[in-house]
Amino acid sequence: MARAHWGCCPWLVILCAYAWGYPEPADLGREDVRNCSINPPYLPITVVNTTVRLTALRQELQTQNLSAYIIPDTDAHMSEYLGTPDKRHSWITGFTGSAGTAVVTMQKATLWTDSRYWTQAERQMDCNWELHKQVGATPIVTWLLTEIPAGGRVGFDPFLLSIDSWKSYDLALQGSDRQLVSITVNLVDLVWGSERPLLPSQPIYALQEAFTGSTWQEKVSDIRSQMQKHSKAPTAVLLSSLDETAWLFNLRSSDIPYNPFFYSYTLLTDSDIRLFANKSRFSSETLRYLNSSCTGLMCVQLEDYSQVRDSVQAYASGDVRIWIGTSYTTYGVYEVIPEEKLVTDTYSPVMVTKAVKNSKEQALLKASHVRDAVAVIRYLVWLEKNVPKGTVDEFLGAEMVNKFRGEEEFSSGPSFETISASGLNAALAHYSPTKELNRKLSTDEMYLLDSGGQYWDGTTDITRTVHWGTPSAFQKETYTRVLIGNIDLSRLVFPAPTSGQLMDAFARRALWNVGLNYGHGTGHGIGNFLGVHEWPVGFHSSAVALDKGMFTSIEPGYYKDGEFGIRIEDVVLVVEAKTKYPGTYLTFEVVSLVPYDRNLIDVSLLSAEHLQYLNLYYQTIREKVGPELQRRQLLEEHAWLQRHTEPLSARAPGTASLASLLTASALALLGWSV
């Protein structure tokens, strides 16, 4: 899981947040923490003064004859995380949250964001800004119609609006005598000027063959074959999402936080290949790898990143048909392709193809999860020793788990910002600690760790919730019901292919039975040293049907506001199921290999089938992770693993609290029996 919280594309975050009746906050009508009505105004010390920035931006609006300017929180590739040069939204508003739209007129500046960020926005924005507690094009346009006169022009950067977003604004403004105006020069960039962070310059490199499932030539041939078989006979595929180009050519870099991507587009035609990127970042070795010195079918011609719009427009002037995935294509390139020359699907053929891993890719991703389990187990052992001392806070915890991962072979950093949350902080939908703001871990509270790693052979994402003391009966019940949901979905057998949306209820049923629920999606796809949220796989409404070879997370949860939060997340592989009668049926194989917290399991709620499943899973963990711990002489961690994977039974609830463990250990040292 991570920033686009739990199973949602960036443009589906809000939809998913409320898809299951997630309640709106009780403070919907509360007063702003700022007081802008007094002189001088009362403002939190965390606000950013934006007066000079807004004055300069309004001068640009005048130059362009605009009445308003829309500033989304996106980049030109609809990325989940933004590189520092693309954080225009944060720079102009002072608000650093990851979801929101700013609108600036000659008189007013407004931010539109959802309930996760209301308090944060008030603490970061000065009195130049109004906060609107709504999202979407419709309320923004409704407001614009009251603020700008008839004949007004509303400007936007076409590379920062998805096709669907542009259509929403355009439709809402139709018949209003206001015009939506595409301006390819970003006005915030003009104002930001020399202070804007430089674009990345680090090398773009090719993955070693050992870490790729197919050569780029094989992938290109496959996509071209799909083009030939398509009923509308497209002559080209345009790739806009950064992970598409990275996957297609087996290239990686580090332009985007937590993701090994680089700024790029690809136009793959039936006769040539054009890769749009910063040419200076390719070594001579990588250029040879891409066959960039020739012009044949399997030669990659490098063109400057900034030329993609002109190049696509020139190509579209011929007798061609361009295949795009509308989810990640922006209006910036869409508007230069005549409608009759477009072939559209929700997702591009590359996005759909890379969702199904071949046997080598599956083996690589599984191997990365074994090493990742070692890192997480080392961290859990470290916590058990140090939390009782009162020396561990959430931020230190996040640093330590990242440290342990960094010591694993092929490590390339975390796959998202670690969620290290103790007690009531774990109930927050969007929480990560900072050095300045964090909470001490305690044996009296639950602790939720949602973290992952990037490795050359795979990307990982796992969540475990633990309690080192004596949990309440309600905490044990809710944890166990979340675990049941995880198990029920993980052991599900279903016909191939089946939409993940149809399976979502299995993860919620144990909670629903007692009137509980969670307000986020149940899972998302995951890549091979790519994105931790890899679309279009998962259990959300826009996901493709699950099929053999896909990886997805399964992550039900429960959150008691102001008290605690629970989430149990595993990554699973879709595999063939063995059924009594012939047929093509599928199920899941869990590849995350860290035990659940026995201290939180109420075995009386588990059926015989649940216990059998858990014990088989624990045996698998012993067989796959145990030898790796022994090989590396991690004897303390191996002993921990053995204790935490002892078979569970209805009569023996398993490992007790940390206090009882310490007591038992002390008695054993004295030679007493227990």
XYZ file of C-alpha atoms in Angstrom:
674
model
C 0.000 0.000 0.000
C 1.195 3.583 0.103
C 0.392 7.066 -1.090
C -2.553 6.415 -3.418
C -4.077 4.568 -0.590
C -4.790 0.876 -0.985
C -5.776 -0.278 -4.354
C -6.470 2.977 -6.182
C -4.989 4.667 -9.201
C -4.049 8.297 -8.471
C -7.225 9.477 -10.182
C -9.335 6.975 -8.202
C -8.093 7.816 -4.728
C -11.190 9.663 -3.649
C -13.563 7.151 -5.201
C -11.888 4.304 -3.349
C -11.711 6.218 -0.075
C -15.477 6.377 0.089
C -16.404 3.323 -1.955
C -17.431 1.372 1.117
C -19.172 4.064 3.077
C -16.081 5.455 4.762
C -17.544 8.156 7.023
C -16.812 11.797 6.477
C -14.921 13.326 9.421
C -16.926 14.719 12.297
C -15.104 18.046 11.885
C -16.621 18.741 8.459
C -18.093 22.006 9.741
C -15.378 22.977 12.203
C -13.647 26.318 12.047
C -10.384 26.877 10.220
C -7.329 26.711 12.506
C -6.231 29.952 10.829
C -7.793 33.273 11.812
C -7.502 35.567 8.812
C -10.110 38.076 10.031
C -7.829 39.812 12.523
C -4.850 42.083 11.867
C -2.283 40.680 11.937
C -3.884 37.309 11.177
C -3.292 34.318 13.431
C -1.418 31.646 11.477
C 0.310 28.418 12.518
C 4.093 28.647 12.315
C 4.014 25.985 9.597
C 2.389 28.206 6.944
C 4.216 29.310 3.807
C 4.049 32.936 2.639
C 2.848 32.806 -0.969
C 2.162 36.519 -1.592
C 5.109 37.115 -3.920
C 4.474 33.880 -5.808
C 0.809 34.648 -6.388
C 1.538 38.206 -7.482
C 3.968 36.914 -10.099
C 1.537 34.221 -11.244
C -1.248 36.775 -11.684
C 1.063 38.825 -13.874
C 1.409 35.754 -16.103
C -2.392 35.380 -16.153
C -2.655 38.953 -17.407
C -0.048 38.297 -20.076
C -2.025 35.266 -21.286
C -5.382 37.097 -20.987
C -6.654 34.529 -18.495
C -9.321 34.911 -15.839
C -8.249 31.779 -13.938
C -5.577 29.084 -13.954
C -5.962 25.456 -12.831
C -3.005 23.782 -11.093
C -3.431 20.005 -10.542
C -1.230 17.895 -8.264
C 0.064 15.688 -11.083
C 2.917 15.369 -13.544
C 2.867 14.732 -17.291
C 2.628 10.962 -16.748
C -0.069 10.758 -14.050
C 2.577 9.380 -11.683
C 1.699 8.313 -8.158
C 4.758 10.045 -6.729
C 6.071 13.351 -8.036
C 9.662 14.256 -8.755
C 10.796 17.498 -7.131
C 10.603 19.539 -10.388
C 6.921 18.578 -10.676
C 5.801 19.742 -7.235
C 4.317 22.944 -8.657
C 1.128 22.520 -6.676
C 3.034 22.417 -3.381
C 5.280 25.335 -4.300
C 2.465 27.717 -5.224
C 0.155 26.802 -2.293
C 2.546 25.824 0.496
C 0.437 22.681 0.957
C 2.469 19.470 0.690
C -0.363 16.928 0.719
C -0.528 14.488 -2.152
C -4.045 15.233 -3.387
C -5.646 18.508 -4.368
C -6.311 21.058 -7.101
C -5.418 24.737 -6.878
C -7.274 27.443 -8.803
C -5.979 31.014 -9.011
C -7.971 33.986 -10.309
C -7.011 37.641 -10.358
C -8.679 38.116 -6.963
C -8.661 34.735 -5.206
C -6.599 31.593 -4.687
C -8.333 28.348 -3.700
C -7.356 24.804 -2.851
C -9.729 21.885 -3.296
C -8.869 18.706 -1.406
C -10.480 15.790 0.419
C -10.944 15.212 4.128
C -7.608 13.475 4.668
C -5.825 16.797 4.175
C -8.065 19.536 5.588
C -6.100 20.058 8.792
C -2.764 19.826 7.009
C -3.843 22.395 4.424
C -4.948 24.855 7.104
C -1.630 24.529 8.880
C 0.444 25.063 5.743
C -1.446 27.678 3.682
C -1.427 31.399 4.442
C -4.424 33.722 4.251
C -4.011 34.175 0.522
C -5.674 30.782 0.136
C -9.227 29.571 0.676
C -9.776 25.898 1.461
C -12.679 24.178 -0.293
C -13.643 20.824 1.178
C -14.732 19.200 -2.057
C -13.047 17.458 -4.962
C -13.700 17.022 -8.665
C -14.228 19.235 -11.685
C -17.915 19.973 -11.037
C -17.576 21.954 -7.773
C -14.521 23.763 -9.153
C -16.391 24.840 -12.283
C -19.443 25.814 -10.227
C -17.184 28.101 -8.192
C -15.471 29.470 -11.312
C -18.818 30.453 -12.834
C -19.481 32.682 -9.836
C -15.986 34.182 -9.788
C -15.100 34.963 -13.384
C -17.205 36.989 -15.834
C -18.809 35.803 -19.042
C -16.216 35.616 -21.769
C -13.552 34.607 -19.241
C -10.719 32.248 -20.148
C -9.685 29.382 -17.841
C -6.120 28.274 -18.509
C -4.454 24.946 -17.820
C -1.315 23.011 -18.706
C -2.548 20.216 -21.018
C 0.250 17.906 -19.855
C -1.145 17.988 -16.311
C -4.734 16.992 -17.089
C -5.724 13.438 -17.900
C -8.086 12.957 -20.813
C -10.973 12.263 -18.442
C -10.198 15.343 -16.330
C -10.116 17.550 -19.400
C -13.444 16.138 -20.571
C -14.965 16.827 -17.137
C -13.894 20.478 -17.129
C -14.808 20.955 -20.783
C -18.277 19.458 -20.339
C -18.999 21.481 -17.188
C -18.014 24.745 -18.916
C -20.004 24.136 -22.106
C -22.682 26.743 -22.672
C -21.340 29.005 -19.929
C -19.641 31.535 -22.187
C -16.332 30.678 -20.496
C -13.499 29.086 -22.432
C -11.100 26.324 -21.356
C -7.684 27.239 -22.777
C -4.754 24.835 -23.246
C -1.388 26.544 -22.650
C 1.626 24.303 -23.187
C 4.017 26.568 -21.258
C 3.405 25.985 -17.563
C 2.813 29.331 -15.861
C 3.937 28.130 -12.437
C 7.258 27.076 -13.967
C 7.697 30.585 -15.367
C 7.165 32.073 -11.916
C 9.259 29.419 -10.149
C 12.108 30.266 -12.507
C 15.654 29.456 -11.448
C 14.480 28.268 -8.035
C 12.742 25.292 -9.605
C 14.744 22.097 -8.994
C 16.726 20.915 -11.994
C 15.497 17.973 -14.017
C 17.299 14.706 -13.183
C 20.612 14.000 -14.870
C 21.629 10.653 -13.361
C 22.267 7.776 -15.824
C 19.483 5.763 -17.419
C 20.748 2.198 -17.378
C 19.805 -1.253 -18.648
C 18.957 -3.994 -16.164
C 21.224 -7.000 -16.174
C 19.755 -9.897 -18.122
C 19.571 -11.943 -14.915
C 16.867 -9.587 -13.634
C 14.639 -9.440 -16.723
C 11.974 -11.850 -17.862
C 12.347 -11.110 -21.591
C 14.581 -9.025 -23.818
C 13.282 -5.686 -25.000
C 13.279 -7.026 -28.546
C 10.948 -9.861 -27.504
C 8.628 -7.382 -25.782
C 8.539 -5.060 -28.802
C 7.741 -8.000 -31.086
C 4.905 -9.068 -28.792
C 3.323 -5.591 -28.731
C 3.605 -5.312 -32.508
C 1.915 -8.685 -32.808
C -0.964 -7.384 -30.682
C -1.194 -4.342 -32.966
C -1.508 -6.595 -36.022
C -4.237 -8.696 -34.416
C -6.265 -5.707 -33.224
C -9.568 -5.236 -35.050
C -8.819 -1.548 -35.673
C -5.293 -2.242 -36.971
C -3.352 0.466 -35.117
C -0.044 1.424 -36.697
C 1.494 2.693 -33.454
C 1.241 2.538 -29.676
C 1.930 5.665 -27.626
C 3.210 5.011 -24.106
C 2.889 7.799 -21.544
C 3.149 6.116 -18.143
C 6.755 5.989 -16.955
C 6.626 2.332 -15.943
C 5.558 1.344 -19.457
C 8.736 2.591 -21.109
C 10.900 1.314 -18.236
C 9.369 -2.152 -18.574
C 9.410 -2.274 -22.379
C 13.143 -1.580 -22.702
C 14.295 -3.029 -19.349
C 15.651 0.402 -18.461
C 15.734 2.007 -15.028
C 16.802 5.219 -13.274
C 15.676 7.221 -10.221
C 13.749 10.312 -11.335
C 10.681 9.547 -9.200
C 10.811 8.930 -5.425
C 10.561 5.222 -4.531
C 10.231 4.239 -8.210
C 13.077 3.306 -10.609
C 11.609 5.335 -13.488
C 12.836 8.123 -15.731
C 11.012 10.875 -17.603
C 10.103 9.393 -20.969
C 7.564 8.583 -23.652
C 7.628 5.895 -26.333
C 6.055 5.862 -29.762
C 6.269 2.275 -31.000
C 5.175 2.035 -34.637
C 4.991 -0.840 -37.067
C 8.211 0.390 -38.703
C 10.269 2.168 -36.046
C 10.752 2.831 -32.329
C 11.028 6.314 -30.842
C 12.096 6.827 -27.240
C 11.691 10.364 -25.914
C 14.096 11.107 -23.065
C 17.156 13.167 -22.166
C 19.747 11.803 -24.600
C 22.705 12.893 -22.482
C 21.753 10.417 -19.766
C 22.477 7.324 -21.878
C 25.977 5.854 -21.798
C 27.547 4.563 -25.012
C 26.997 1.043 -23.669
C 23.265 1.663 -23.169
C 23.000 3.235 -26.625
C 24.528 0.085 -28.124
C 22.123 -2.012 -26.066
C 19.237 -0.086 -27.680
C 20.675 -0.337 -31.211
C 20.313 3.426 -31.403
C 22.767 3.919 -34.263
C 20.516 2.299 -36.881
C 16.992 2.946 -38.217
C 15.501 -0.516 -38.650
C 12.554 -2.296 -37.041
C 14.580 -3.118 -33.944
C 16.485 0.133 -33.600
C 15.523 2.587 -30.868
C 15.718 6.167 -32.110
C 16.287 8.611 -29.270
C 14.465 11.917 -29.458
C 14.447 14.729 -26.927
C 11.816 14.412 -24.210
C 10.394 17.854 -24.973
C 9.709 16.927 -28.605
C 7.061 14.275 -27.962
C 4.068 16.491 -28.752
C 5.522 17.771 -32.041
C 6.706 14.305 -33.047
C 3.337 12.675 -32.334
C 1.548 15.474 -34.182
C 3.795 14.999 -37.221
C 3.262 11.229 -37.176
C -0.505 11.705 -36.839
C -0.588 13.720 -40.065
C -0.067 10.526 -42.055
C -2.287 7.526 -42.768
C -1.953 6.126 -39.257
C -3.915 4.978 -36.210
C -2.423 5.518 -32.745
C -3.321 3.166 -29.885
C -3.362 4.775 -26.432
C -4.362 3.893 -22.887
C -6.580 6.738 -21.729
C -5.832 6.287 -18.014
C -2.275 7.585 -18.266
C -2.318 9.714 -21.412
C -2.603 13.444 -20.835
C -4.473 15.964 -22.913
C -1.100 17.384 -23.954
C -0.550 14.623 -26.498
C -4.173 13.585 -26.927
C -5.194 16.966 -28.359
C -2.750 16.728 -31.303
C -4.113 13.382 -32.516
C -7.216 13.633 -34.740
C -10.090 11.685 -33.221
C -10.500 9.468 -36.281
C -6.873 8.356 -35.898
C -7.197 7.287 -32.272
C -7.574 3.723 -31.011
C -8.403 3.910 -27.314
C -8.531 1.489 -24.413
C -8.530 2.199 -20.704
C -5.045 0.699 -20.472
C -2.373 0.381 -23.140
C -1.312 -3.083 -24.370
C 1.981 -2.651 -22.515
C 0.191 -1.937 -19.236
C -1.927 -5.075 -19.625
C 0.924 -7.274 -20.858
C 3.356 -6.446 -18.056
C 0.649 -7.273 -15.501
C 1.119 -10.979 -16.325
C 4.528 -12.187 -15.193
C 6.254 -15.034 -17.021
C 7.879 -17.905 -15.131
C 11.245 -16.137 -14.788
C 9.650 -12.933 -13.546
C 7.606 -14.932 -11.041
C 10.742 -16.636 -9.715
C 12.544 -13.298 -9.421
C 9.692 -11.665 -7.522
C 9.401 -14.635 -5.177
C 13.145 -14.539 -4.458
C 12.959 -10.856 -3.532
C 10.215 -11.653 -1.020
C 12.385 -14.221 0.753
C 15.114 -11.647 1.342
C 12.511 -9.037 2.243
C 11.102 -11.408 4.868
C 14.571 -11.684 6.398
C 14.744 -7.886 6.705
C 11.279 -7.612 8.285
C 11.953 -10.466 10.708
C 15.231 -8.840 11.766
C 13.257 -5.662 12.424
C 10.549 -7.428 14.448
C 13.204 -9.126 16.583
C 14.896 -5.756 17.120
C 11.563 -4.251 18.167
C 10.861 -7.012 20.687
C 14.196 -6.279 22.351
C 14.028 -2.486 22.275
C 10.382 -1.411 22.606
C 10.206 -2.482 26.287
C 13.152 -0.137 26.957
C 11.071 2.845 25.798
C 13.749 3.937 23.312
C 11.919 3.409 20.016
C 9.701 5.929 18.285
C 7.856 5.621 14.969
C 10.471 7.523 12.993
C 13.371 5.487 14.344
C 11.370 2.379 13.563
C 10.922 3.459 9.938
C 14.631 4.181 9.675
C 15.553 0.806 11.122
C 13.353 -1.275 8.829
C 14.758 0.648 5.856
C 18.275 -0.017 7.195
C 17.636 -3.749 7.443
C 16.251 -3.808 3.898
C 19.227 -1.827 2.642
C 21.518 -4.593 3.858
C 19.789 -7.185 1.670
C 21.292 -8.294 -1.638
C 20.114 -6.334 -4.713
C 18.466 -3.668 -2.538
C 17.621 -0.359 -4.218
C 15.822 1.491 -1.415
C 12.256 1.502 -0.089
C 9.316 1.097 -2.474
C 7.254 3.807 -0.726
C 7.365 5.993 2.374
C 7.217 3.646 5.353
C 4.058 3.753 7.444
C 5.270 3.207 10.998
C 2.301 3.929 13.236
C 1.710 3.312 16.922
C -1.575 3.434 18.789
C -4.038 6.022 17.522
C -1.735 7.052 14.670
C -2.355 3.677 13.028
C -6.021 4.639 12.682
C -5.108 7.528 10.368
C -5.689 6.810 6.712
C -2.551 8.566 5.541
C 0.166 8.585 8.166
C 3.945 8.515 8.123
C 6.102 9.817 10.983
C 8.694 12.551 10.719
C 11.765 13.237 12.815
C 9.899 16.103 14.471
C 6.438 14.537 14.764
C 6.225 10.943 15.931
C 4.981 8.744 18.744
C 6.848 6.373 21.058
C 6.237 2.667 20.558
C 4.865 1.008 23.677
C 4.079 -2.475 24.913
C 0.635 -1.096 25.804
C -0.332 -0.209 22.211
C -0.747 -1.838 18.845
C 1.849 -1.021 16.197
C 1.239 -1.077 12.437
C 4.122 -1.356 9.957
C 3.343 -0.998 6.247
C 6.586 -1.029 4.285
C 8.280 -2.356 1.194
C 11.525 -2.547 -0.712
C 12.845 -2.129 -4.212
C 15.213 -4.876 -5.319
C 16.706 -5.511 -8.742
C 14.601 -8.679 -8.963
C 11.345 -7.429 -7.485
C 9.265 -4.938 -5.542
C 7.779 -5.781 -2.155
C 4.960 -4.472 0.050
C 3.921 -6.034 3.343
C 1.943 -4.944 6.404
C 2.062 -6.493 9.843
C 0.288 -5.313 12.998
C 1.648 -6.373 16.397
C 1.060 -5.925 20.127
C 3.790 -6.709 22.672
C 1.625 -6.476 25.774
C -1.915 -7.517 26.600
C -4.371 -6.551 23.849
C -8.015 -5.968 24.660
C -10.643 -8.515 23.723
C -11.928 -6.118 21.046
C -8.456 -5.670 19.577
C -7.988 -9.439 19.380
C -11.413 -9.928 17.840
C -10.930 -7.259 15.169
C -7.395 -8.428 14.377
C -8.610 -11.998 14.004
C -11.503 -10.947 11.784
C -9.089 -9.003 9.566
C -6.889 -12.102 9.444
C -9.898 -14.242 8.520
C -10.641 -11.838 5.662
C -7.066 -12.142 4.450
C -7.243 -15.935 4.624
C -10.690 -16.234 3.034
C -9.598 -14.232 0.003
C -6.157 -15.870 -0.210
C -7.613 -19.397 -0.299
C -10.456 -18.541 -2.668
C -10.862 -20.707 -5.787
C -12.413 -18.905 -8.756
C -12.931 -19.436 -12.493
C -10.445 -17.901 -14.914
C -10.609 -15.051 -15.539
C -12.648 -13.285 -12.831
C -12.835 -9.608 -11.903
C -11.179 -8.824 -8.591
C -14.070 -6.533 -7.740
C -16.312 -9.590 -7.457
C -13.980 -11.092 -4.830
C -13.581 -8.029 -2.610
C -16.427 -9.023 -0.297
C -14.590 -12.184 0.792
C -11.980 -9.997 2.510
C -14.711 -8.020 4.300
C -17.214 -10.725 5.224
C -15.836 -11.528 8.703
C -15.968 -7.833 9.560
C -19.361 -7.286 7.943
C -20.797 -10.129 10.025
C -20.362 -8.013 13.167
C -21.100 -4.606 11.632
C -17.505 -3.513 10.929
C -15.712 -2.510 7.722
C -12.696 -0.675 6.326
C -12.693 2.338 4.030
C -9.999 1.503 1.504
C -9.404 -0.866 -1.379
C -8.423 -4.482 -0.790
C -5.395 -4.762 -3.036
C -3.243 -3.628 -5.943
C -0.798 -5.081 -8.431
C 2.952 -4.997 -7.886
C 5.905 -4.882 -10.274
C 9.297 -6.448 -10.875
C 11.567 -3.610 -9.731
C 8.879 -1.207 -10.920
C 5.933 0.380 -9.105
C 4.671 -0.807 -5.749
C 1.188 -0.003 -7.104
C 1.080 -1.570 -10.545
C -2.122 -1.115 -12.483
C -4.431 -2.499 -13.730
C -4.378 -5.442 -11.291
C -6.315 -5.528 -8.029
C -9.792 -5.676 -6.540
C -11.055 -2.227 -7.531
C -13.722 -1.447 -10.093
C -11.338 -0.460 -12.905
C -9.029 -3.466 -12.552
C -8.718 -6.041 -15.302
C -9.870 -9.585 -14.622
C -7.404 -11.591 -12.557
C -5.525 -14.216 -14.519
C -2.670 -16.659 -14.069
C 0.703 -14.975 -13.547
C -0.576 -11.753 -11.978
C 0.599 -10.522 -8.593
C -1.645 -8.531 -6.280
C -1.701 -7.518 -2.656
C -4.450 -8.648 -0.287
C -4.781 -6.141 2.556
C -7.952 -5.955 4.639
C -7.916 -3.812 7.761
C -9.889 -2.226 10.557
C -9.445 1.253 12.073
C -10.813 2.451 15.410
C -10.605 6.233 15.249
C -8.494 7.700 18.040
C -7.389 4.298 19.327
C -5.722 1.835 16.950
C -5.464 0.531 13.409
C -5.054 -2.956 11.979
C -3.963 -4.019 8.516
C -2.636 -7.374 7.348
C -1.145 -7.265 3.869
C 0.412 -10.012 1.769
C 1.446 -10.149 -1.851
C 0.010 -13.140 -3.720
C 0.505 -14.751 -7.107
C -2.464 -15.934 -9.176
C -1.909 -19.641 -9.918
C -3.888 -22.582 -11.257
C -6.084 -24.289 -8.669
C -6.336 -28.037 -8.292
C -10.031 -28.894 -8.367
C -11.914 -32.147 -7.996
C -13.469 -31.836 -11.442
C -11.899 -30.618 -14.689
C -12.016 -26.904 -15.395
C -9.874 -23.795 -15.546
C -9.872 -22.447 -12.027
C -7.461 -20.179 -10.210
C -6.390 -19.382 -6.669
C -3.656 -17.440 -4.891
C -0.176 -18.389 -3.700
C 1.094 -16.143 -0.906
C 4.656 -14.954 -1.518
C 4.996 -12.676 1.548
C 6.703 -14.760 4.214
C 6.435 -13.130 7.649
C 4.332 -14.701 10.453
C 1.270 -12.934 11.836
C 1.198 -11.812 15.467
C 0.082 -14.815 17.526
C -0.521 -12.526 20.500
C -3.425 -10.926 18.621
C -5.073 -14.075 17.266
C -8.229 -15.323 18.981
C -8.175 -18.923 17.802
C -11.736 -19.478 19.028
C -12.895 -17.423 16.024
C -10.964 -19.548 13.542
C -12.476 -22.537 11.776
C -10.610 -25.799 11.276
C -9.966 -24.716 7.683
C -8.473 -21.408 8.850
C -6.160 -23.191 11.276
C -5.099 -25.675 8.622
C -4.348 -22.834 6.211
C -2.329 -20.909 8.809
C -0.268 -23.925 9.798
C 0.520 -24.766 6.166
C 1.532 -21.131 5.616
C 3.780 -21.225 8.666
C 5.374 -24.440 7.433
C 6.054 -22.713 4.092
C 7.703 -19.797 5.900
C 9.923 -22.207 7.819
C 10.944 -24.007 4.656
C 11.693 -20.902 2.590
C 12.971 -18.329 5.087
C 14.467 -20.589 7.736
C 17.380 -21.838 5.582
C 18.238 -18.275 4.553
C 18.411 -17.177 8.187
C 20.620 -20.159 9.027
C 22.870 -19.594 6.000
C 23.522 -16.064 7.207
C 24.063 -17.138 10.824
C 21.056 -15.125 12.006
C 20.454 -17.581 14.817
C 18.412 -15.296 17.049
C 16.101 -14.473 14.162
C 15.833 -18.173 13.278
C 14.816 -19.021 16.837
C 12.224 -16.226 16.691
C 10.878 -17.641 13.436
C 10.572 -21.114 14.908
C 8.601 -19.803 17.894
C 6.269 -17.675 15.809
C 5.505 -20.445 13.325
C 4.636 -23.142 15.846
C 1.402 -24.860 14.757
C -1.768 -23.242 16.060
C -4.651 -25.238 17.470
C -8.011 -24.417 18.977
C -6.720 -25.503 22.386
C -3.428 -23.647 22.253
C -3.678 -20.008 21.260
C 0.071 -19.855 20.708
C 2.743 -17.408 21.744
C 1.672 -15.233 24.647
C 2.608 -11.649 25.381
C 6.157 -10.367 25.482
C 5.991 -10.250 29.262
C 5.127 -13.943 29.507
C 7.852 -14.792 26.986
C 10.429 -12.961 29.091
C 9.182 -14.723 32.224
C 9.414 -18.119 30.552
C 12.924 -17.357 29.330
C 14.039 -16.315 32.816
C 12.610 -19.479 34.359
C 14.325 -21.599 31.720
C 17.672 -19.992 32.546
C 17.117 -20.933 36.194
C 16.408 -24.508 35.178
C 12.759 -24.338 36.227
C 10.104 -26.058 34.186
C 7.091 -24.131 32.921
